[in-house]
Short mmCIF file of C-alpha atoms in Angstrom, two decimals:
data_model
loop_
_atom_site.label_atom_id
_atom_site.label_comp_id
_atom_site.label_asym_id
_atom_site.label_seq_id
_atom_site.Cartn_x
_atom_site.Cartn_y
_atom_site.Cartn_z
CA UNK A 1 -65.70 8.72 192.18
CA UNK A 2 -68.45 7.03 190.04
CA UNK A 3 -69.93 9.77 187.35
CA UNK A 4 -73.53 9.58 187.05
CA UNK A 5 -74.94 8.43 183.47
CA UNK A 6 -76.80 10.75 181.61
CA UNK A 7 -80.40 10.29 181.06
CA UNK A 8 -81.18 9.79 177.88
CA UNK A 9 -83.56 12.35 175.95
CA UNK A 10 -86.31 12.12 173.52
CA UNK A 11 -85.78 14.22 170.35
CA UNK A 12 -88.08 13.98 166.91
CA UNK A 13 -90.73 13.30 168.28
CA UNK A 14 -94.27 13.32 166.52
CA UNK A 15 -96.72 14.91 168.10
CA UNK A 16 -100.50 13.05 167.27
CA UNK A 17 -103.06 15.54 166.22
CA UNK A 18 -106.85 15.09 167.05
CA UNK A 19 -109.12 14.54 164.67
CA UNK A 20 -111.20 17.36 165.45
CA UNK A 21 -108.20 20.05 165.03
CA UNK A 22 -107.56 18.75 161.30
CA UNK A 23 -109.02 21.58 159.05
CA UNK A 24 -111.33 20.47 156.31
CA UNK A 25 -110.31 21.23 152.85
CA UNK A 26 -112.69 23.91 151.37
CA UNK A 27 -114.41 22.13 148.51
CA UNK A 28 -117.07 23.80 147.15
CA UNK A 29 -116.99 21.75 144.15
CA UNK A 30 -117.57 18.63 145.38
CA UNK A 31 -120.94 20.00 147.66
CA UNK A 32 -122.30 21.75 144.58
CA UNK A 33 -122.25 18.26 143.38
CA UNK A 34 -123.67 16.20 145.71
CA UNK A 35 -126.66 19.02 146.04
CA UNK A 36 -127.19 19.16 142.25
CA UNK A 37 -127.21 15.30 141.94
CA UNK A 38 -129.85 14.78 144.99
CA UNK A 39 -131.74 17.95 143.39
CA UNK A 40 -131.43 16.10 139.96
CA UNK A 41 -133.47 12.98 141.05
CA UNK A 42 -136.04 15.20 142.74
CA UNK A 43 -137.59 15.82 139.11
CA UNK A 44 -138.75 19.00 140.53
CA UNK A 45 -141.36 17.73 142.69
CA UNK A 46 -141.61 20.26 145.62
CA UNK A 47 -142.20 17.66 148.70
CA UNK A 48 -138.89 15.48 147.58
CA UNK A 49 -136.94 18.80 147.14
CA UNK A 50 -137.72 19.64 150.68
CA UNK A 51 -137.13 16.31 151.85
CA UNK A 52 -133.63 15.66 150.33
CA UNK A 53 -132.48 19.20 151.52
CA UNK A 54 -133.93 17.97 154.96
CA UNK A 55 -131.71 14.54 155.38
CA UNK A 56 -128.89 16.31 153.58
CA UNK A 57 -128.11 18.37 156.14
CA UNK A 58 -126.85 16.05 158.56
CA UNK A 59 -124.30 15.06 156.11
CA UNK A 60 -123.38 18.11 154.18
CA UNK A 61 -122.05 21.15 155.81
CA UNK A 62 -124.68 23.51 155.13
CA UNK A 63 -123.06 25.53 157.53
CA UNK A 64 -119.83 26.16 155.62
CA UNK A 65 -121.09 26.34 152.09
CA UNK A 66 -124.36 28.00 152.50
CA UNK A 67 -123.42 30.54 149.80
CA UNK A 68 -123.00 27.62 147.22
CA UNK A 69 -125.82 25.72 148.52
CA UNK A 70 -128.22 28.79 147.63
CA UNK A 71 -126.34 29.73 144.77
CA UNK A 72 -127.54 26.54 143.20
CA UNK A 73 -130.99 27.32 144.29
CA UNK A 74 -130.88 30.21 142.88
CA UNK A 75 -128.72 29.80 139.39
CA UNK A 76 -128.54 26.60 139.41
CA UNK A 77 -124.93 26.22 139.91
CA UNK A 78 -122.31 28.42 141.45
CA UNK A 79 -122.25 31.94 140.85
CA UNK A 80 -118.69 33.87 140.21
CA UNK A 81 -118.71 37.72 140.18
CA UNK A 82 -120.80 39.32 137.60
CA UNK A 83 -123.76 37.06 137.51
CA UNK A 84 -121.55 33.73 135.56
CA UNK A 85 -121.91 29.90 136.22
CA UNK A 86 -119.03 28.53 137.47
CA UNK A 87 -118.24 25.47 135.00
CA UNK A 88 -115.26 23.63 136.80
CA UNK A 89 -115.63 20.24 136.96
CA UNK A 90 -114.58 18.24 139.65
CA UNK A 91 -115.36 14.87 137.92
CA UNK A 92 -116.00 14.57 134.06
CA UNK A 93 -119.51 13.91 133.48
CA UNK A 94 -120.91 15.12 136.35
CA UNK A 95 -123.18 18.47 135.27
CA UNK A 96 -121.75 21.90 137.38
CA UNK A 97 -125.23 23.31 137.23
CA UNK A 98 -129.58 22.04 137.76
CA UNK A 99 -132.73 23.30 136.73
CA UNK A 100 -134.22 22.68 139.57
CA UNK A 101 -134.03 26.30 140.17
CA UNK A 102 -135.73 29.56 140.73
CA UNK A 103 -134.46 30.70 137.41
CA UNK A 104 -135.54 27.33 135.55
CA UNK A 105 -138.87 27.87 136.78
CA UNK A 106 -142.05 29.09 134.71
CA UNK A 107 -142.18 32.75 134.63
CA UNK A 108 -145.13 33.42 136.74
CA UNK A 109 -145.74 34.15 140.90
CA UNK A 110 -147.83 31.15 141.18
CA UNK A 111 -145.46 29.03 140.08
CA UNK A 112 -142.26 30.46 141.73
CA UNK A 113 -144.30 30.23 145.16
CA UNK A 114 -144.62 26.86 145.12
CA UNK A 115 -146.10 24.76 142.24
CA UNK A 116 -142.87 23.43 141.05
CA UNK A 117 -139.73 24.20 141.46
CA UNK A 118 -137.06 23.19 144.21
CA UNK A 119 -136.24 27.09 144.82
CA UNK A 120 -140.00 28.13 145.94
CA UNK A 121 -140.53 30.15 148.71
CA UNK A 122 -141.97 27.00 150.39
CA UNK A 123 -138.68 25.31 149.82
CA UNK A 124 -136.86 27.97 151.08
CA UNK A 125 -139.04 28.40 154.17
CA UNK A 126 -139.31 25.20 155.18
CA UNK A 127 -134.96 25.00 154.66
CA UNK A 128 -134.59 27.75 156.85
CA UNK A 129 -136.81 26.63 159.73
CA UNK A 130 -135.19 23.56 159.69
CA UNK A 131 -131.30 24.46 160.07
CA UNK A 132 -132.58 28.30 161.67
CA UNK A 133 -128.80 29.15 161.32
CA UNK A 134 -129.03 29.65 157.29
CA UNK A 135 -130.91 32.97 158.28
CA UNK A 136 -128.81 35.08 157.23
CA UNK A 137 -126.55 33.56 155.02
CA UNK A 138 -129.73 33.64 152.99
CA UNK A 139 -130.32 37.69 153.42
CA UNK A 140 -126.87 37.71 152.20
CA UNK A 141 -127.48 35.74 149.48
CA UNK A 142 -130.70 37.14 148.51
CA UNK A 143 -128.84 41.02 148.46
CA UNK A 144 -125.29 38.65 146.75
CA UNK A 145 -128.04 37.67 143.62
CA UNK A 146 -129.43 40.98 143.64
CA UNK A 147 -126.08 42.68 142.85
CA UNK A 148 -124.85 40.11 140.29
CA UNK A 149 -128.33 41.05 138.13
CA UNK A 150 -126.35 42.46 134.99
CA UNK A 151 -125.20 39.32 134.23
CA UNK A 152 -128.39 37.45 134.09
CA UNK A 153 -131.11 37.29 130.82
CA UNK A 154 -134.35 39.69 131.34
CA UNK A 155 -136.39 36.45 131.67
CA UNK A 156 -133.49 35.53 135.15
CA UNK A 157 -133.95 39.07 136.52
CA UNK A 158 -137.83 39.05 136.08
CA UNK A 159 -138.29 35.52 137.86
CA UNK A 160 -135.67 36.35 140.86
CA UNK A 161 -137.90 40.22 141.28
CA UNK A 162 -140.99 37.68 142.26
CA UNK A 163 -139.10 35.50 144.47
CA UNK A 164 -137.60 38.02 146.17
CA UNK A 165 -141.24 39.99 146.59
CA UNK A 166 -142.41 36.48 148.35
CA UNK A 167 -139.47 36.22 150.30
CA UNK A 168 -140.17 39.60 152.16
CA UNK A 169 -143.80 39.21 151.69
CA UNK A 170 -142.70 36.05 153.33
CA UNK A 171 -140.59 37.34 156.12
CA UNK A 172 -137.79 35.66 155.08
CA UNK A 173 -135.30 37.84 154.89
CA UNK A 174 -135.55 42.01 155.69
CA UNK A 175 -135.74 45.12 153.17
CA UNK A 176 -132.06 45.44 153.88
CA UNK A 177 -131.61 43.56 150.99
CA UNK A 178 -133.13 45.55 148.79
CA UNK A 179 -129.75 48.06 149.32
CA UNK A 180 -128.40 46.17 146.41
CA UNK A 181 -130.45 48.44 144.31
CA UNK A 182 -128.79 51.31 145.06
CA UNK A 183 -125.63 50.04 143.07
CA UNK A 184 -124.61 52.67 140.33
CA UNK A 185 -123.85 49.89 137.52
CA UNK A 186 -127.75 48.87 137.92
CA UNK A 187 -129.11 52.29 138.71
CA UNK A 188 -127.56 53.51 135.26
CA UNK A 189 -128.88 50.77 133.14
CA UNK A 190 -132.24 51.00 134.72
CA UNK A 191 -132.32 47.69 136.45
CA UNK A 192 -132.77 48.46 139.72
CA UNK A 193 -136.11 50.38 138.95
CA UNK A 194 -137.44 47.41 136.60
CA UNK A 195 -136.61 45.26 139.65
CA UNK A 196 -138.23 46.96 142.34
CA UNK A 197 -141.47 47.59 140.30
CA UNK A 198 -141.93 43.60 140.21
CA UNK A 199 -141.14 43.10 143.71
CA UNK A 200 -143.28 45.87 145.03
CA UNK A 201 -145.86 44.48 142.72
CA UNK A 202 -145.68 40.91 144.42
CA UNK A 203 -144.69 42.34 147.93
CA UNK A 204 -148.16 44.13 147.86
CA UNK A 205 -149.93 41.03 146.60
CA UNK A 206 -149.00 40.10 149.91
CA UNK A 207 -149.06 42.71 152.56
CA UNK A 208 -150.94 45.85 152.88
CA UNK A 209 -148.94 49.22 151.76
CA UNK A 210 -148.72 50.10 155.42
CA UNK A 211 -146.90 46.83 156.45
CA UNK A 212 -144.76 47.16 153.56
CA UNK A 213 -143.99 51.02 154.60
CA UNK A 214 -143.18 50.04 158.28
CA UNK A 215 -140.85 47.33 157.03
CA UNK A 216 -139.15 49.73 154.89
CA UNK A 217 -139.00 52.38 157.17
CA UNK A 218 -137.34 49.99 159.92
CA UNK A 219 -134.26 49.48 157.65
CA UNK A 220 -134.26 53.61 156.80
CA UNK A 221 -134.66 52.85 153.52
CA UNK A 222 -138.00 54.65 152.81
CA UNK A 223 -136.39 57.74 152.18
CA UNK A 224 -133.87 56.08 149.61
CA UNK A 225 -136.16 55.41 147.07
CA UNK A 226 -135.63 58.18 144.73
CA UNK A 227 -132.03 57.04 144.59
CA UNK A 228 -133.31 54.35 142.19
CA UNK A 229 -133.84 56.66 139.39
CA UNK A 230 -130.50 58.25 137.81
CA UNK A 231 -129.33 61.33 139.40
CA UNK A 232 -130.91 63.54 136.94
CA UNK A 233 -134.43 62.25 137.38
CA UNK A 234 -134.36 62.08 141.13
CA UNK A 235 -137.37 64.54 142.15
CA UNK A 236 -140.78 63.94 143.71
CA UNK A 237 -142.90 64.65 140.39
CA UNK A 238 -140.45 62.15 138.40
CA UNK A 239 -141.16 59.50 140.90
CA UNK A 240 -144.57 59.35 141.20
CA UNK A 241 -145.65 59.56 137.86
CA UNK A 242 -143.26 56.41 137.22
CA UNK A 243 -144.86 54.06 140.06
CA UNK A 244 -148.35 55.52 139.35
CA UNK A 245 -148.12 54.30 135.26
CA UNK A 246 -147.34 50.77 137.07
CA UNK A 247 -150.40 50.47 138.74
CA UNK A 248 -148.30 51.54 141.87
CA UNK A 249 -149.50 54.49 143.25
CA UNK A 250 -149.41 53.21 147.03
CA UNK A 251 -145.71 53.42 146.62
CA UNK A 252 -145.45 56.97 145.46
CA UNK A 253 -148.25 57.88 148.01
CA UNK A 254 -146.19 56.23 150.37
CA UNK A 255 -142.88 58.38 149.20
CA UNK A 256 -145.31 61.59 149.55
CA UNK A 257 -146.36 60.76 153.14
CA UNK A 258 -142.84 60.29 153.85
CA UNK A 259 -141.40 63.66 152.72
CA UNK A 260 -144.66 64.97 154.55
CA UNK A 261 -143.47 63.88 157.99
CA UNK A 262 -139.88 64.69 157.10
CA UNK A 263 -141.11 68.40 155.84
CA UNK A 264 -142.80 68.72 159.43
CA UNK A 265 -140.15 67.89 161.20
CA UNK A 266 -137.78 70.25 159.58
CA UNK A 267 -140.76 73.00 159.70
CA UNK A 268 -140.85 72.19 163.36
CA UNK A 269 -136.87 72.49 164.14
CA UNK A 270 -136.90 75.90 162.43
CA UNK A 271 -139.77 77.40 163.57
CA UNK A 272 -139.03 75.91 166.97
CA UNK A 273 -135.16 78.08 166.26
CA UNK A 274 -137.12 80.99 165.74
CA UNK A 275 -139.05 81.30 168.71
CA UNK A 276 -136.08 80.45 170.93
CA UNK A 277 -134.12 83.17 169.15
CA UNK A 278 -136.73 85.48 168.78
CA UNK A 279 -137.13 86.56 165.36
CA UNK A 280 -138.88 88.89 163.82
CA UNK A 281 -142.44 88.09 163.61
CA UNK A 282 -142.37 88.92 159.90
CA UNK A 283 -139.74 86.61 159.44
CA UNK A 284 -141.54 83.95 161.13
CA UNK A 285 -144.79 84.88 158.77
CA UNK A 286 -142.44 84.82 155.55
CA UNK A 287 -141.04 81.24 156.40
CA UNK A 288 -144.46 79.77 157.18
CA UNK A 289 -145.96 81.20 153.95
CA UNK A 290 -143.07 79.49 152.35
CA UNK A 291 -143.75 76.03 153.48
CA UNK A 292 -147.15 75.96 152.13
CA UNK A 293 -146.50 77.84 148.52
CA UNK A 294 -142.98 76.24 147.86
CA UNK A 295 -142.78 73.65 150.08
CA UNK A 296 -146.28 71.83 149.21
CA UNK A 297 -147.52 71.91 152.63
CA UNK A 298 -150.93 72.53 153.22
CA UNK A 299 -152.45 75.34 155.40
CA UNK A 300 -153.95 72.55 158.01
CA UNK A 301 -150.20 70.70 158.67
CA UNK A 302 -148.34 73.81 159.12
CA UNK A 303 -150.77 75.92 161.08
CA UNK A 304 -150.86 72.49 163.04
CA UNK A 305 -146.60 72.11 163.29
CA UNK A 306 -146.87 76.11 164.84
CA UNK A 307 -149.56 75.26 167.61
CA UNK A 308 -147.37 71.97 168.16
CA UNK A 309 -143.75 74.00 168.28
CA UNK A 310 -145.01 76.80 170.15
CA UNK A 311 -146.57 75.01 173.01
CA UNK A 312 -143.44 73.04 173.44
CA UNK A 313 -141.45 76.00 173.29
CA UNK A 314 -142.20 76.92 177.31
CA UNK A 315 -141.45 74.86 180.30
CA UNK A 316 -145.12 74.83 181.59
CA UNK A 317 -145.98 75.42 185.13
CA UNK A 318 -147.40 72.79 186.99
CA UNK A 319 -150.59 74.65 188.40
CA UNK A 320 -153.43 74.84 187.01
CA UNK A 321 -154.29 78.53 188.05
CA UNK A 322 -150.83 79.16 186.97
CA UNK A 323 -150.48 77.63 183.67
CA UNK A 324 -153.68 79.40 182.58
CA UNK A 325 -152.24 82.84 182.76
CA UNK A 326 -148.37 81.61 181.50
CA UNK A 327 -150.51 80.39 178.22
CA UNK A 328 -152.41 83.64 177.45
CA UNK A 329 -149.64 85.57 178.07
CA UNK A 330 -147.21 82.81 175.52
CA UNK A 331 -149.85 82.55 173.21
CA UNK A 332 -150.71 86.07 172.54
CA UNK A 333 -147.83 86.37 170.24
CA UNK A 334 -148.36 83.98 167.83
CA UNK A 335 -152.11 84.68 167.43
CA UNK A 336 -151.25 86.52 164.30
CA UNK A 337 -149.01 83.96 162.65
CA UNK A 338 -151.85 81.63 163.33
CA UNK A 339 -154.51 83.45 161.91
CA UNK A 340 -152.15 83.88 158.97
CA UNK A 341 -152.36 80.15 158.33
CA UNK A 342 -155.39 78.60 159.93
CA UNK A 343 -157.51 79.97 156.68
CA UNK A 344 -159.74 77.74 156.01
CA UNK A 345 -162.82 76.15 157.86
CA UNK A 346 -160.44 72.41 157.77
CA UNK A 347 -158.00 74.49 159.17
CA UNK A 348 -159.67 76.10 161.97
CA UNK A 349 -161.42 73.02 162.60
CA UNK A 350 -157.89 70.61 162.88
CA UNK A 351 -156.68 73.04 164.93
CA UNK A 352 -159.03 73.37 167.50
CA UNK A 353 -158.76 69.35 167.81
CA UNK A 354 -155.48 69.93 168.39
CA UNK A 355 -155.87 72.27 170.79
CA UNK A 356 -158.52 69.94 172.97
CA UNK A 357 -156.31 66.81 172.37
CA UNK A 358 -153.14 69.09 173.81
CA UNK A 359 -155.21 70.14 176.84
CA UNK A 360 -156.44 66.58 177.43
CA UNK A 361 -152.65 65.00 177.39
CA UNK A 362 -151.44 67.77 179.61
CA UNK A 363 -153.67 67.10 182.67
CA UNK A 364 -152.50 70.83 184.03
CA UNK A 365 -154.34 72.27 181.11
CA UNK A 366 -157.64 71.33 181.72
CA UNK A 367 -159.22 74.11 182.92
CA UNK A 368 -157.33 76.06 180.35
CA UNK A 369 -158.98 75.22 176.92
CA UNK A 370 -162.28 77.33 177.03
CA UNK A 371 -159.70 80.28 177.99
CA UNK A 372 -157.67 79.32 174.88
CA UNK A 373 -160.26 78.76 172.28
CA UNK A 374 -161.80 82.74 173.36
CA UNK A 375 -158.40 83.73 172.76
CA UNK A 376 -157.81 82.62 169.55
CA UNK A 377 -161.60 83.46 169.02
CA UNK A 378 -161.05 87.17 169.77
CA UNK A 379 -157.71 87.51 167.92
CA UNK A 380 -159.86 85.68 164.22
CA UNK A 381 -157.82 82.59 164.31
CA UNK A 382 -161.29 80.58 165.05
CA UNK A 383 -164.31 81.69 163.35
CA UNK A 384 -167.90 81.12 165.25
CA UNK A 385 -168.92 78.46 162.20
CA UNK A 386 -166.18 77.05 163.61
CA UNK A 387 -166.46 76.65 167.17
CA UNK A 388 -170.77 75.85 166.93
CA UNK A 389 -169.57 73.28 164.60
CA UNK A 390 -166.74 71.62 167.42
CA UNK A 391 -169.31 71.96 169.97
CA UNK A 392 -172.54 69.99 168.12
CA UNK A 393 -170.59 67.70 165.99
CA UNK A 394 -166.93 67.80 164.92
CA UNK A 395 -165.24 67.50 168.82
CA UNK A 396 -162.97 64.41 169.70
CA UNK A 397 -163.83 61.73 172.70
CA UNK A 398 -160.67 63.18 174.41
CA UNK A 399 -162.33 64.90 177.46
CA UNK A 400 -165.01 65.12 175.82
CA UNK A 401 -167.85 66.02 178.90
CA UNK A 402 -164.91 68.00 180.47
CA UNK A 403 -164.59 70.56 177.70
CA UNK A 404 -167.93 70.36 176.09
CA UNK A 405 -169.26 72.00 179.72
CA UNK A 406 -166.30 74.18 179.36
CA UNK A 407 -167.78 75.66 176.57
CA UNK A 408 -171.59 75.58 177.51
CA UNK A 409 -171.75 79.65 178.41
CA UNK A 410 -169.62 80.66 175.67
CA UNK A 411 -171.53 78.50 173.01
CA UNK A 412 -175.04 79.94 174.18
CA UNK A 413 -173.81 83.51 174.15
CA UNK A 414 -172.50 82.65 170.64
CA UNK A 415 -176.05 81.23 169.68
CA UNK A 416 -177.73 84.33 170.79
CA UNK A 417 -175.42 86.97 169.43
CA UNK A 418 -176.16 84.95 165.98
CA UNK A 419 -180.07 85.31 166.51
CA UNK A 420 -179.87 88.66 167.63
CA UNK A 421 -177.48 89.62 164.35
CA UNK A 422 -180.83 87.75 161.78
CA UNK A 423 -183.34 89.85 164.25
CA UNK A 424 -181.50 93.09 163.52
CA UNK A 425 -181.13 92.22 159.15
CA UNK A 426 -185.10 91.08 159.72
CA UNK A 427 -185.45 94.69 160.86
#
């Protein structure tokens, strides 16, 4: 019988690989230098800066060293932990750092934003726009820089505060940088307050307060501001003082309005705990006194946050010759705690806005408000002055025809008990 040869088999053998599988060697090095040598026969002028960091992009991967490429915009050169220049050298004679930089540049915002220097917010803008996926390799960088600021001169820390007030003025990166702040190392050695005075200072150059406030409170950080002070200096009075000595008092009217509608919302969760749970009325009367002689709130906000977390207290009924009877009968109780508050002719007044704005959102309670305005009239929470004044002058365009008819009968009886009262002392 004839055996069958073997086949023969392949063994070693090399298997090709693509060129698009090789990994490229990280070398930071070399892209530092290639960006500081293009930067380097810029001169500074602005429109070559942009320019080279334009066509250099389609070269250099921008994409994998983005951190070094804005370090050296930044610094100058590459930044190790703590602030340093990196100083290896790749090739001898070829310089590891540039001063075409945003901490080479002349101390002043005019200058920083785009008169000379290749790390202007014009540079940086037009950068980013270009290759959109640097966005937020640059918000890293910007918060990166922020942290490393013990290890830069006074003069470094100064000039990157006013670029980074342009750059958010700017839009160019969010207030979540501005977390690096909150570090202890810089909150002890007062940096991060130095810091955010400049940038507020620039920001607000830029932006009105209330753009700057929305943007802040967006990334929650609003109500972090007080962390910028050591821990033993962190209170309201503190705070304010030190922004309003630095021509910044938007900023620490801004804090106040903040712990206003934070106070209110508490006021309104415990109050709101006390009505479901019934306390005592004294209690109630003890806590609201409270909030306006310890807590700083004034006798128009919380008699205000009581209309606003009593009437949402009750699931209303949804008729109207229903609903008017439900509210007498709800409202009756807290007459007294709101006469307790509503002391003043502001007072009064605010609430009885608040009180036609309520009825005007809540379509059910139309018919109700003359029947709530007697109410509180009978029980002294609204004075006559008051009420005349609503009527002639002081009401809101919320319903305005609706209630001011409403009130017609009640404001002519008023009228003429007044004129009968001067006829009687004339007597």
């Amino acid at each position: 019988m004839s055996q069958k040869a073997e086949k023969p088999t392949l063994s070693g053998t090399r298997l090709k690989t693509r060129k698009r599988d090789e990994k490229e060697k990280y070398d930071p090095n070399s892209f530092r230098d290639a960006i500081i040598q293009g930067l380097n026969e810029t001169d500074g002028d602005l429109e070559k800066v942009s320019k080279f960091l334009d066509v250099a992009g389609s070269r250099l991967n921008y994409r994998r060293y983005a951190e070094v490429l804005f370090d050296v915009l930044f610094a100058g050169g590459i930044l190790a932990p703590g602030g340093f220049i990196v100083d290896e050298v790749e090739q001898p004679g070829k310089p590891v750092r540039t001063d075409v930089c945003v901490f080479k540049c002349e101390e002043s915002p005019e200058k920083i934003k785009g008169f000379y220097g290749a790390s202007s917010v014009v540079v940086f803008y037009k950068l980013i726009r270009r290759y959109k996926y640097l966005e937020k390799a640059f918000e890293d960088e910007v918060r990166k820089v922020l942290v490393f600021q013990k290890g830069f001169t006074p003069e470094e820390r100064s000039k990157l505060a006013i670029v980074t007030g342009q750059i958010l003025a700017a839009g160019l990166a969010t207030p979540r940088v501005l977390g690096a702040l909150f570090e202890d190392h810089l909150v002890k050695e007062g940096i991060s307050l130095e810091c955010a005075v400049q940038i507020f200072k620039i920001w607000l150059l830029e932006r009105d307060v209330k753009d700057v406030f929305s943007a802040l409170k967006k990334m929650q950080m609003d109500s972090r501001l007080q962390e910028l002070f050591p821990v033993n200096k962190r209170n309201q009075e503190t705070y304010c003082t030190y922004f309003r000595e630095r021509g910044l008092g938007a900023i620490a009217d801004m804090q106040n309005s903040t712990l206003a509608t934070k106070a209110k919302k508490e006021a309104q969760k415990t109050l709101s705990e006390m009505i479901t749970n019934e306390s005592p009325a004294a209690d109630m009367a003890e806590y609201t006194q409270d909030l306006i002689q310890k807590q700083g709130m004034t006798e128009t906000e919380v008699t205000i946050t009581i209309w606003n977390t009593v009437m949402a207290a009750v699931e209303w009924n949804k008729k109207e010759d229903l609903v008017a009877e439900q509210a007498m009968k709800h409202l009756q109780a807290y007459t007294p705690l709101l006469a307790q508050t509503a002391k003043t002719p502001k007072a009064e007044l605010a609430l009885m806005l608040r009180v036609q704005e309520f009825c005007y959102e809540n379509m059910n309670f139309l018919k109700s408000f003359q029947k709530i305005i007697i109410l509180l009239y009978k029980r002294d929470v609204l004075s006559e002055d008051t009420i005349l004044r609503w009527y002639k002058t002081a009401h809101s365009s919320k319903g305005k025809s609706v209630f001011i008819e409403q009130m017609k009968k009640f404001v002519e009886w008023l009228e003429n008990a007044e004129e009968e009262s001067e006829d009687e002392e004339g007597d």
